[in-house]
Amino acid sequence: MSEPAASPVHSSPADAAALPRVRCFSGIQPSGAPHIGNDLGAIRNYVALQDRYESIYAIVDFHALTSTHDADLLRRRTREMAAALLALGLDPAKCTLFVQSHRPEVTELMWLFTTVTPVSWLERTPTYKEKRENQPEDVNHGLLTYPVLQAADIVLYKASLVPVGRDQAAHLELSREIVRAFNNRYGPTFPEPQAVYTEAPVVLGTDGVRKMSKSMGNTIEIFAPADEIRRQVTSMVTDTERIKRTDPGRPEVCNVCQLHRFFGDDYAEIWDGERTARTGCVDTKKLLVERILRHYAPARERYAELMASPVTVDRVLEEGAERLRPIATATIAEVREKMGLR
Ligand code: TYM
């Protein structure tokens, strides 16, 4: 890897030949339907990287328990997320898709990692501070320990590349610090994981200000009914200084225009239409709805098929977890040995 270890990697096909075959890992919470922020910021890279690296993807239900406490809901969302990832292009012949809790060795590694992790590192994590504010009635210990579990997720499989959106940068940095602390104390054991970003590391929500996120209620959902997607796109905040239809628009600050970059090759023309006021925000939004629906049509069809065949989805997940067993048990054996647990 030619990049310094601390900097994120931007994936481009040209890198592929230069890199040794390394392992890649990422996780996604089953916290609701995936939105285009998840896809543009991370899932597109999951799909791209499965062709180039040994790739492992987890639906992180242990992490989701820090906010979701309804067992049936969690079960349903876990299967929905698996179907969504398969529909969006994960191929079980090329990568391993599994449910985090189905490989329980990760909880042991997490505990071992807590013993090299100062509490102060966890208390300063931005997501912990956010959650403390967002769910003050439920500041559970899992929220604090969340990044330790995330570090364990990645390095249980000795993965070094982690495709994520930029909102995960602090977690990734913490994973690296935990790994460094472990390696310093017990000797070189784990690679320091490195983030891999797409060309859209932060996708803004329909409010045009905050990152797109289920918890902010500002998402465009990939598998929602077409009318719902239309409603979500129509509600998008555009260039707030473009008051009249005849005012020139500023595509660089308009989130609708920004999203067009990812749903067609002609975005320069669309931007020009906005700049010259040849087109209005309503036209540009209508076109975006069409483009999003067209882009995701095959995935939406595949998703419906998979949801109609839960056995197929469950089988992929079971096989995935089973395939990982030897790696997980070997890592735990090595770590136990190094820490004096046998
Ligand atoms: P989660 O479930 O919140 O999000 C899944 C992935 O989607 C990316 N993402 C975005 N990217 C760009 N713009 C957005 N608006 C946007 N919203 C979400 C996230 O960055 C993420 O890559 N803590 C993780 C799950 C996790 C994990 C791991 C990730 C657990 N263990 C190990 C990597 C490695 C999370 O909550 O992601």
mmCIF file of C-alpha atoms and ligand atoms in Angstrom:
data_model
loop_
_atom_site.group_PDB
_atom_site.id
_atom_site.type_symbol
_atom_site.label_atom_id
_atom_site.label_comp_id
_atom_site.label_asym_id
_atom_site.label_seq_id
_atom_site.Cartn_x
_atom_site.Cartn_y
_atom_site.Cartn_z
ATOM 1 C CA MET A 1 0.000 0.000 0.000
ATOM 2 C CA SER A 2 1.720 3.183 -1.116
ATOM 3 C CA GLU A 3 -0.440 5.505 0.989
ATOM 4 C CA PRO A 4 0.738 6.374 4.511
ATOM 5 C CA ALA A 5 -1.082 4.091 6.910
ATOM 6 C CA ALA A 6 -3.078 6.864 8.560
ATOM 7 C CA SER A 7 -4.636 8.255 5.417
ATOM 8 C CA PRO A 8 -7.758 6.843 3.843
ATOM 9 C CA VAL A 9 -7.574 5.145 0.481
ATOM 10 C CA HIS A 10 -9.676 6.296 -2.442
ATOM 11 C CA SER A 11 -10.408 3.227 -4.476
ATOM 12 C CA SER A 12 -9.692 3.340 -8.152
ATOM 13 C CA PRO A 13 -9.260 0.388 -10.489
ATOM 14 C CA ALA A 14 -5.701 1.539 -11.238
ATOM 15 C CA ASP A 15 -4.674 0.660 -7.660
ATOM 16 C CA ALA A 16 -5.631 -2.966 -8.082
ATOM 17 C CA ALA A 17 -2.585 -4.245 -9.887
ATOM 18 C CA ALA A 18 -0.170 -2.554 -7.486
ATOM 19 C CA LEU A 19 -1.676 -3.968 -4.301
ATOM 20 C CA PRO A 20 -1.028 -7.347 -2.721
ATOM 21 C CA ARG A 21 -4.109 -9.476 -2.044
ATOM 22 C CA VAL A 22 -5.276 -8.277 1.329
ATOM 23 C CA ARG A 23 -8.392 -8.784 3.391
ATOM 24 C CA CYS A 24 -11.165 -6.248 3.525
ATOM 25 C CA PHE A 25 -13.931 -6.028 6.142
ATOM 26 C CA SER A 26 -16.893 -3.775 6.736
ATOM 27 C CA GLY A 27 -20.024 -3.746 8.843
ATOM 28 C CA ILE A 28 -23.437 -2.188 8.525
ATOM 29 C CA GLN A 29 -26.114 -1.882 11.178
ATOM 30 C CA PRO A 30 -29.524 -3.421 10.575
ATOM 31 C CA SER A 31 -31.051 -0.192 11.800
ATOM 32 C CA GLY A 32 -33.581 0.248 9.008
ATOM 33 C CA ALA A 33 -33.834 0.271 5.261
ATOM 34 C CA PRO A 34 -30.591 1.211 3.503
ATOM 35 C CA HIS A 35 -30.533 4.684 2.000
ATOM 36 C CA ILE A 36 -28.561 6.158 -0.857
ATOM 37 C CA GLY A 37 -26.020 7.541 1.641
ATOM 38 C CA ASN A 38 -25.170 3.978 2.656
ATOM 39 C CA ASP A 39 -24.898 2.952 -0.962
ATOM 40 C CA LEU A 40 -22.919 5.876 -2.372
ATOM 41 C CA GLY A 41 -20.742 6.159 0.731
ATOM 42 C CA ALA A 42 -19.985 2.512 1.398
ATOM 43 C CA ILE A 43 -21.948 -0.285 -0.295
ATOM 44 C CA ARG A 44 -20.689 0.649 -3.775
ATOM 45 C CA ASN A 45 -17.202 0.021 -2.488
ATOM 46 C CA TYR A 46 -18.187 -3.251 -0.799
ATOM 47 C CA VAL A 47 -19.276 -4.407 -4.250
ATOM 48 C CA ALA A 48 -16.194 -3.060 -6.051
ATOM 49 C CA LEU A 49 -13.734 -4.475 -3.533
ATOM 50 C CA GLN A 50 -15.150 -8.014 -3.579
ATOM 51 C CA ASP A 51 -13.520 -8.434 -7.009
ATOM 52 C CA ARG A 52 -10.122 -7.334 -5.773
ATOM 53 C CA TYR A 53 -9.748 -8.499 -2.190
ATOM 54 C CA GLU A 54 -10.841 -11.269 0.095
ATOM 55 C CA SER A 55 -13.903 -9.427 1.357
ATOM 56 C CA ILE A 56 -15.970 -9.982 4.466
ATOM 57 C CA TYR A 57 -19.150 -8.041 5.261
ATOM 58 C CA ALA A 58 -21.089 -8.185 8.497
ATOM 59 C CA ILE A 59 -24.577 -7.124 9.447
ATOM 60 C CA VAL A 60 -23.720 -5.880 12.893
ATOM 61 C CA ASP A 61 -26.644 -6.896 15.052
ATOM 62 C CA PHE A 62 -24.603 -6.741 18.294
ATOM 63 C CA HIS A 63 -23.960 -3.073 17.573
ATOM 64 C CA ALA A 64 -27.619 -2.469 16.714
ATOM 65 C CA LEU A 65 -28.623 -3.666 20.197
ATOM 66 C CA THR A 66 -27.275 -0.386 21.582
ATOM 67 C CA SER A 67 -30.336 1.317 20.060
ATOM 68 C CA THR A 68 -32.837 -1.349 18.934
ATOM 69 C CA HIS A 69 -34.482 -3.316 21.719
ATOM 70 C CA ASP A 70 -37.310 -5.064 19.886
ATOM 71 C CA ALA A 71 -36.266 -8.658 19.110
ATOM 72 C CA ASP A 72 -38.694 -9.222 16.222
ATOM 73 C CA LEU A 73 -37.791 -5.912 14.664
ATOM 74 C CA LEU A 74 -34.077 -6.674 14.885
ATOM 75 C CA ARG A 75 -34.578 -10.103 13.304
ATOM 76 C CA ARG A 76 -36.650 -8.613 10.481
ATOM 77 C CA ARG A 77 -34.221 -5.794 9.805
ATOM 78 C CA THR A 78 -31.254 -8.149 9.821
ATOM 79 C CA ARG A 79 -32.792 -10.231 7.054
ATOM 80 C CA GLU A 80 -33.874 -7.117 5.155
ATOM 81 C CA MET A 81 -30.352 -5.734 5.268
ATOM 82 C CA ALA A 82 -28.939 -9.035 4.027
ATOM 83 C CA ALA A 83 -31.422 -9.065 1.127
ATOM 84 C CA ALA A 84 -30.599 -5.424 0.388
ATOM 85 C CA LEU A 85 -26.840 -6.042 0.257
ATOM 86 C CA LEU A 86 -27.284 -9.060 -2.001
ATOM 87 C CA ALA A 87 -29.680 -7.104 -4.215
ATOM 88 C CA LEU A 88 -27.168 -4.266 -4.486
ATOM 89 C CA GLY A 89 -24.484 -6.582 -5.770
ATOM 90 C CA LEU A 90 -22.767 -8.552 -3.018
ATOM 91 C CA ASP A 91 -22.088 -11.956 -4.472
ATOM 92 C CA PRO A 92 -21.628 -14.842 -2.002
ATOM 93 C CA ALA A 93 -19.334 -16.490 -4.550
ATOM 94 C CA LYS A 94 -16.964 -13.530 -4.286
ATOM 95 C CA CYS A 95 -17.335 -12.343 -0.693
ATOM 96 C CA THR A 96 -18.492 -13.548 2.696
ATOM 97 C CA LEU A 97 -21.670 -12.016 4.086
ATOM 98 C CA PHE A 98 -22.680 -12.938 7.610
ATOM 99 C CA VAL A 99 -24.414 -11.740 10.751
ATOM 100 C CA GLN A 100 -22.013 -10.476 13.410
ATOM 101 C CA SER A 101 -23.588 -12.397 16.293
ATOM 102 C CA HIS A 102 -23.286 -15.678 14.367
ATOM 103 C CA ARG A 103 -19.504 -15.570 14.943
ATOM 104 C CA PRO A 104 -19.512 -14.956 18.691
ATOM 105 C CA GLU A 105 -15.678 -15.062 18.983
ATOM 106 C CA VAL A 106 -15.854 -11.329 18.341
ATOM 107 C CA THR A 107 -17.238 -10.710 21.821
ATOM 108 C CA GLU A 108 -14.250 -12.441 23.407
ATOM 109 C CA LEU A 109 -11.822 -10.378 21.370
ATOM 110 C CA MET A 110 -13.775 -7.260 22.302
ATOM 111 C CA TRP A 111 -13.341 -8.019 26.001
ATOM 112 C CA LEU A 112 -9.628 -8.611 25.552
ATOM 113 C CA PHE A 113 -9.359 -5.317 23.679
ATOM 114 C CA THR A 114 -11.155 -3.413 26.449
ATOM 115 C CA THR A 115 -8.169 -4.209 28.652
ATOM 116 C CA VAL A 116 -5.828 -2.233 26.373
ATOM 117 C CA THR A 117 -8.286 0.633 25.780
ATOM 118 C CA PRO A 118 -8.291 3.651 28.105
ATOM 119 C CA VAL A 119 -11.833 4.780 28.954
ATOM 120 C CA SER A 120 -10.835 8.341 28.007
ATOM 121 C CA TRP A 121 -10.418 7.261 24.359
ATOM 122 C CA LEU A 122 -13.997 6.003 24.339
ATOM 123 C CA GLU A 123 -15.473 8.997 26.130
ATOM 124 C CA ARG A 124 -14.077 11.382 23.539
ATOM 125 C CA THR A 125 -15.576 9.468 20.568
ATOM 126 C CA PRO A 126 -17.905 11.845 18.690
ATOM 127 C CA THR A 127 -20.585 9.200 18.072
ATOM 128 C CA TYR A 128 -20.722 8.396 21.783
ATOM 129 C CA LYS A 129 -21.225 12.074 22.612
ATOM 130 C CA GLU A 130 -23.944 12.316 19.936
ATOM 131 C CA LYS A 131 -25.770 9.215 21.164
ATOM 132 C CA ARG A 132 -25.617 10.434 24.733
ATOM 133 C CA GLU A 133 -27.570 13.462 23.553
ATOM 134 C CA ASN A 134 -29.893 11.655 21.148
ATOM 135 C CA GLN A 135 -30.956 8.892 23.537
ATOM 136 C CA PRO A 136 -30.399 10.382 27.033
ATOM 137 C CA GLU A 137 -32.843 7.880 28.518
ATOM 138 C CA ASP A 138 -30.689 4.969 27.357
ATOM 139 C CA VAL A 139 -26.971 5.729 27.716
ATOM 140 C CA ASN A 140 -26.068 2.055 27.939
ATOM 141 C CA HIS A 141 -22.545 0.730 28.340
ATOM 142 C CA GLY A 142 -22.667 -0.678 24.804
ATOM 143 C CA LEU A 143 -22.666 2.866 23.428
ATOM 144 C CA LEU A 144 -19.349 3.550 25.133
ATOM 145 C CA THR A 145 -17.750 0.232 24.186
ATOM 146 C CA TYR A 146 -19.150 0.345 20.644
ATOM 147 C CA PRO A 147 -15.809 1.231 18.957
ATOM 148 C CA VAL A 148 -13.974 -1.561 20.794
ATOM 149 C CA LEU A 149 -16.412 -4.069 19.305
ATOM 150 C CA GLN A 150 -15.888 -2.420 15.939
ATOM 151 C CA ALA A 151 -12.101 -2.835 16.234
ATOM 152 C CA ALA A 152 -12.612 -6.486 17.189
ATOM 153 C CA ASP A 153 -14.934 -6.969 14.174
ATOM 154 C CA ILE A 154 -12.252 -5.894 11.780
ATOM 155 C CA VAL A 155 -9.170 -7.559 13.170
ATOM 156 C CA LEU A 156 -10.732 -10.828 14.266
ATOM 157 C CA TYR A 157 -10.355 -11.515 10.531
ATOM 158 C CA LYS A 158 -7.004 -9.676 10.306
ATOM 159 C CA ALA A 159 -8.544 -7.318 7.780
ATOM 160 C CA SER A 160 -6.636 -4.204 6.855
ATOM 161 C CA LEU A 161 -8.969 -2.405 4.437
ATOM 162 C CA VAL A 162 -12.294 -1.057 5.641
ATOM 163 C CA PRO A 163 -14.728 0.484 3.133
ATOM 164 C CA VAL A 164 -16.787 3.049 5.049
ATOM 165 C CA GLY A 165 -18.228 6.539 4.802
ATOM 166 C CA ARG A 166 -16.360 9.407 6.412
ATOM 167 C CA ASP A 167 -18.664 9.376 9.453
ATOM 168 C CA GLN A 168 -16.723 6.281 10.507
ATOM 169 C CA ALA A 169 -13.327 8.017 10.426
ATOM 170 C CA ALA A 170 -13.137 8.493 14.206
ATOM 171 C CA HIS A 171 -14.092 4.855 14.808
ATOM 172 C CA LEU A 172 -11.449 3.713 12.382
ATOM 173 C CA GLU A 173 -8.824 5.886 14.038
ATOM 174 C CA LEU A 174 -9.770 4.379 17.375
ATOM 175 C CA SER A 175 -9.529 0.873 15.920
ATOM 176 C CA ARG A 176 -6.019 1.701 14.821
ATOM 177 C CA GLU A 177 -5.118 3.007 18.263
ATOM 178 C CA ILE A 178 -6.505 -0.105 19.938
ATOM 179 C CA VAL A 179 -4.574 -2.357 17.570
ATOM 180 C CA ARG A 180 -1.415 -0.343 18.197
ATOM 181 C CA ALA A 181 -1.914 -0.580 21.960
ATOM 182 C CA PHE A 182 -2.400 -4.346 21.701
ATOM 183 C CA ASN A 183 0.595 -4.842 19.399
ATOM 184 C CA ASN A 184 2.775 -2.730 21.694
ATOM 185 C CA ARG A 185 1.842 -4.714 24.745
ATOM 186 C CA TYR A 186 1.769 -8.243 23.334
ATOM 187 C CA GLY A 187 3.851 -8.066 20.141
ATOM 188 C CA PRO A 188 2.896 -7.620 16.489
ATOM 189 C CA THR A 189 -0.396 -9.447 15.993
ATOM 190 C CA PHE A 190 -2.828 -7.341 13.992
ATOM 191 C CA PRO A 191 -2.604 -5.094 10.930
ATOM 192 C CA GLU A 192 -3.666 -1.477 11.458
ATOM 193 C CA PRO A 193 -6.931 -1.113 9.559
ATOM 194 C CA GLN A 194 -7.272 1.611 6.976
ATOM 195 C CA ALA A 195 -10.435 3.299 5.706
ATOM 196 C CA VAL A 196 -11.355 3.099 2.029
ATOM 197 C CA TYR A 197 -13.615 5.905 0.821
ATOM 198 C CA THR A 198 -15.759 6.225 -2.281
ATOM 199 C CA GLU A 199 -16.059 9.393 -4.317
ATOM 200 C CA ALA A 200 -18.988 10.320 -2.033
ATOM 201 C CA PRO A 201 -17.656 9.838 1.513
ATOM 202 C CA VAL A 202 -20.340 12.096 2.978
ATOM 203 C CA VAL A 203 -23.793 12.132 1.392
ATOM 204 C CA LEU A 204 -25.988 14.899 2.726
ATOM 205 C CA GLY A 205 -29.604 14.242 3.633
ATOM 206 C CA THR A 206 -32.746 15.777 2.164
ATOM 207 C CA ASP A 207 -32.260 18.763 4.506
ATOM 208 C CA GLY A 208 -29.065 19.542 2.566
ATOM 209 C CA VAL A 209 -27.155 20.200 5.784
ATOM 210 C CA ARG A 210 -26.637 17.070 7.861
ATOM 211 C CA LYS A 211 -25.355 13.721 6.656
ATOM 212 C CA MET A 212 -28.073 11.439 5.384
ATOM 213 C CA SER A 213 -29.063 9.229 8.274
ATOM 214 C CA LYS A 214 -32.055 7.185 9.335
ATOM 215 C CA SER A 215 -31.959 8.727 12.806
ATOM 216 C CA MET A 216 -32.176 12.251 11.327
ATOM 217 C CA GLY A 217 -35.203 11.319 9.176
ATOM 218 C CA ASN A 218 -33.557 12.885 6.103
ATOM 219 C CA THR A 219 -33.056 9.815 3.923
ATOM 220 C CA ILE A 220 -33.874 8.699 0.406
ATOM 221 C CA GLU A 221 -34.537 5.004 0.808
ATOM 222 C CA ILE A 222 -33.439 2.647 -1.924
ATOM 223 C CA PHE A 223 -36.175 0.045 -1.500
ATOM 224 C CA ALA A 224 -39.124 2.253 -0.540
ATOM 225 C CA PRO A 225 -42.179 2.373 -2.827
ATOM 226 C CA ALA A 226 -41.643 4.713 -5.819
ATOM 227 C CA ASP A 227 -44.083 7.275 -4.414
ATOM 228 C CA GLU A 228 -42.145 7.457 -1.170
ATOM 229 C CA ILE A 229 -38.869 8.009 -3.033
ATOM 230 C CA ARG A 230 -40.619 10.729 -5.069
ATOM 231 C CA ARG A 231 -41.818 12.372 -1.858
ATOM 232 C CA GLN A 232 -38.357 12.177 -0.265
ATOM 233 C CA VAL A 233 -36.606 13.709 -3.292
ATOM 234 C CA THR A 234 -39.281 16.384 -3.720
ATOM 235 C CA SER A 235 -38.771 17.429 -0.094
ATOM 236 C CA MET A 236 -35.050 18.092 -0.673
ATOM 237 C CA VAL A 237 -33.666 21.489 0.244
ATOM 238 C CA THR A 238 -31.855 22.971 -2.762
ATOM 239 C CA ASP A 239 -29.839 26.181 -3.168
ATOM 240 C CA THR A 240 -31.390 28.391 -0.497
ATOM 241 C CA GLU A 241 -30.321 31.563 -2.329
ATOM 242 C CA ARG A 242 -32.238 30.618 -5.453
ATOM 243 C CA ILE A 243 -35.539 32.273 -4.597
ATOM 244 C CA LYS A 244 -37.187 32.859 -7.983
ATOM 245 C CA ARG A 245 -37.319 30.392 -10.838
ATOM 246 C CA THR A 246 -35.326 32.868 -12.951
ATOM 247 C CA ASP A 247 -32.485 33.204 -10.402
ATOM 248 C CA PRO A 248 -29.301 31.407 -11.469
ATOM 249 C CA GLY A 249 -28.653 28.301 -9.380
ATOM 250 C CA ARG A 250 -25.393 27.211 -7.707
ATOM 251 C CA PRO A 251 -24.974 23.492 -8.369
ATOM 252 C CA GLU A 252 -21.925 23.272 -6.126
ATOM 253 C CA VAL A 253 -24.092 23.984 -3.063
ATOM 254 C CA CYS A 254 -27.287 22.286 -4.272
ATOM 255 C CA ASN A 255 -27.607 18.767 -2.920
ATOM 256 C CA VAL A 256 -29.939 17.688 -5.745
ATOM 257 C CA CYS A 257 -27.285 18.689 -8.283
ATOM 258 C CA GLN A 258 -24.610 16.946 -6.235
ATOM 259 C CA LEU A 259 -26.580 13.715 -6.232
ATOM 260 C CA HIS A 260 -26.976 13.886 -10.017
ATOM 261 C CA ARG A 261 -23.221 13.241 -10.222
ATOM 262 C CA PHE A 262 -23.848 9.659 -9.169
ATOM 263 C CA PHE A 263 -26.847 8.841 -11.325
ATOM 264 C CA GLY A 264 -25.776 9.733 -14.869
ATOM 265 C CA ASP A 265 -22.869 10.905 -16.995
ATOM 266 C CA ASP A 266 -24.513 14.149 -18.080
ATOM 267 C CA TYR A 267 -24.458 15.976 -14.760
ATOM 268 C CA ALA A 268 -22.342 18.796 -16.233
ATOM 269 C CA GLU A 269 -25.240 19.574 -18.565
ATOM 270 C CA ILE A 270 -27.732 19.416 -15.690
ATOM 271 C CA TRP A 271 -25.542 21.785 -13.674
ATOM 272 C CA ASP A 272 -25.342 24.136 -16.630
ATOM 273 C CA GLY A 273 -29.129 24.197 -16.873
ATOM 274 C CA GLU A 274 -29.301 25.248 -13.232
ATOM 275 C CA ARG A 275 -26.564 27.868 -13.519
ATOM 276 C CA THR A 276 -28.249 29.539 -16.479
ATOM 277 C CA ALA A 277 -31.752 29.138 -14.941
ATOM 278 C CA ARG A 278 -32.734 27.203 -18.074
ATOM 279 C CA THR A 279 -34.060 24.600 -15.648
ATOM 280 C CA GLY A 280 -35.651 25.035 -12.234
ATOM 281 C CA CYS A 281 -35.232 23.012 -9.047
ATOM 282 C CA VAL A 282 -38.509 21.196 -9.664
ATOM 283 C CA ASP A 283 -37.301 19.931 -13.062
ATOM 284 C CA THR A 284 -33.978 18.837 -11.602
ATOM 285 C CA LYS A 285 -35.705 16.977 -8.777
ATOM 286 C CA LYS A 286 -38.105 15.222 -11.159
ATOM 287 C CA LEU A 287 -35.160 14.085 -13.228
ATOM 288 C CA LEU A 288 -33.368 12.864 -10.097
ATOM 289 C CA VAL A 289 -36.384 10.763 -9.082
ATOM 290 C CA GLU A 290 -36.435 9.177 -12.536
ATOM 291 C CA ARG A 291 -32.706 8.525 -12.452
ATOM 292 C CA ILE A 292 -32.767 7.014 -8.963
ATOM 293 C CA LEU A 293 -35.680 4.746 -9.841
ATOM 294 C CA ARG A 294 -34.023 3.679 -13.073
ATOM 295 C CA HIS A 295 -30.646 3.121 -11.441
ATOM 296 C CA TYR A 296 -32.038 0.952 -8.665
ATOM 297 C CA ALA A 297 -34.742 -0.854 -10.704
ATOM 298 C CA PRO A 298 -32.778 -4.139 -11.050
ATOM 299 C CA ALA A 299 -31.805 -4.066 -7.361
ATOM 300 C CA ARG A 300 -35.385 -3.350 -6.316
ATOM 301 C CA GLU A 301 -36.591 -6.302 -8.345
ATOM 302 C CA ARG A 302 -33.930 -8.586 -6.907
ATOM 303 C CA TYR A 303 -34.715 -7.360 -3.390
ATOM 304 C CA ALA A 304 -38.391 -8.277 -3.803
ATOM 305 C CA GLU A 305 -37.392 -11.757 -5.003
ATOM 306 C CA LEU A 306 -35.028 -12.286 -2.087
ATOM 307 C CA MET A 307 -37.561 -11.094 0.458
ATOM 308 C CA ALA A 308 -39.985 -13.626 -1.014
ATOM 309 C CA SER A 309 -37.399 -16.360 -0.417
ATOM 310 C CA PRO A 310 -36.060 -15.873 3.106
ATOM 311 C CA VAL A 311 -34.536 -19.364 3.080
ATOM 312 C CA THR A 312 -32.139 -18.286 0.339
ATOM 313 C CA VAL A 313 -31.027 -15.267 2.348
ATOM 314 C CA ASP A 314 -30.676 -17.233 5.570
ATOM 315 C CA ARG A 315 -28.602 -19.891 3.838
ATOM 316 C CA VAL A 316 -26.132 -17.284 2.552
ATOM 317 C CA LEU A 317 -25.763 -15.897 6.070
ATOM 318 C CA GLU A 318 -25.297 -19.308 7.679
ATOM 319 C CA GLU A 319 -22.693 -20.357 5.130
ATOM 320 C CA GLY A 320 -20.927 -17.038 5.566
ATOM 321 C CA ALA A 321 -20.582 -17.447 9.322
ATOM 322 C CA GLU A 322 -19.416 -21.029 8.933
ATOM 323 C CA ARG A 323 -16.773 -20.077 6.368
ATOM 324 C CA LEU A 324 -15.278 -17.626 8.867
ATOM 325 C CA ARG A 325 -15.041 -20.053 11.747
ATOM 326 C CA PRO A 326 -11.420 -21.183 11.097
ATOM 327 C CA ILE A 327 -10.127 -17.603 10.833
ATOM 328 C CA ALA A 328 -11.941 -16.495 13.980
ATOM 329 C CA THR A 329 -10.836 -19.458 16.076
ATOM 330 C CA ALA A 330 -7.218 -19.170 14.888
ATOM 331 C CA THR A 331 -7.100 -15.488 15.865
ATOM 332 C CA ILE A 332 -8.579 -16.177 19.282
ATOM 333 C CA ALA A 333 -6.100 -19.008 19.892
ATOM 334 C CA GLU A 334 -3.192 -16.759 18.940
ATOM 335 C CA VAL A 335 -4.391 -13.903 21.128
ATOM 336 C CA ARG A 336 -5.055 -16.159 24.123
ATOM 337 C CA GLU A 337 -1.559 -17.538 23.820
ATOM 338 C CA LYS A 338 -0.021 -14.072 23.634
ATOM 339 C CA MET A 339 -2.028 -12.792 26.595
ATOM 340 C CA GLY A 340 -1.247 -15.719 28.857
ATOM 341 C CA LEU A 341 -4.691 -17.281 28.873
ATOM 342 C CA ARG A 342 -3.314 -20.748 28.532
HETATM 343 P P1 TYM B 1 -23.796 2.377 9.637
HETATM 344 O O1 TYM B 1 -24.671 1.179 9.717
HETATM 345 O O2 TYM B 1 -24.258 3.619 10.286
HETATM 346 O O3 TYM B 1 -23.530 2.729 8.113
HETATM 347 C C1 TYM B 1 -23.114 1.757 7.174
HETATM 348 C C2 TYM B 1 -22.137 2.385 6.201
HETATM 349 O O4 TYM B 1 -22.767 3.461 5.488
HETATM 350 C C3 TYM B 1 -21.961 4.627 5.584
HETATM 351 N N1 TYM B 1 -22.830 5.802 5.593
HETATM 352 C C4 TYM B 1 -22.639 6.899 4.855
HETATM 353 N N2 TYM B 1 -21.691 7.228 3.971
HETATM 354 C C5 TYM B 1 -21.775 8.447 3.392
HETATM 355 N N3 TYM B 1 -22.786 9.327 3.636
HETATM 356 C C6 TYM B 1 -23.760 9.035 4.514
HETATM 357 N N4 TYM B 1 -24.735 9.886 4.741
HETATM 358 C C7 TYM B 1 -23.709 7.771 5.169
HETATM 359 N N5 TYM B 1 -24.496 7.173 6.105
HETATM 360 C C8 TYM B 1 -23.942 5.971 6.340
HETATM 361 C C9 TYM B 1 -21.230 4.481 6.911
HETATM 362 O O5 TYM B 1 -20.069 5.270 6.952
HETATM 363 C C10 TYM B 1 -20.937 3.004 6.929
HETATM 364 O O6 TYM B 1 -19.763 2.713 6.216
HETATM 365 N N6 TYM B 1 -20.262 1.590 13.064
HETATM 366 C C11 TYM B 1 -20.696 1.208 11.744
HETATM 367 C C12 TYM B 1 -20.899 -0.289 11.596
HETATM 368 C C13 TYM B 1 -19.714 -1.134 11.892
HETATM 369 C C14 TYM B 1 -18.520 -1.237 11.142
HETATM 370 C C15 TYM B 1 -17.734 -2.231 11.783
HETATM 371 C C16 TYM B 1 -18.038 -0.574 10.014
HETATM 372 C C17 TYM B 1 -19.612 -2.024 12.926
HETATM 373 N N7 TYM B 1 -18.436 -2.691 12.870
HETATM 374 C C18 TYM B 1 -16.482 -2.569 11.302
HETATM 375 C C19 TYM B 1 -16.781 -0.917 9.547
HETATM 376 C C20 TYM B 1 -16.014 -1.908 10.186
HETATM 377 C C21 TYM B 1 -22.032 1.876 11.470
HETATM 378 O O7 TYM B 1 -22.792 2.148 12.370
HETATM 379 O O8 TYM B 1 -22.321 2.023 10.133
#
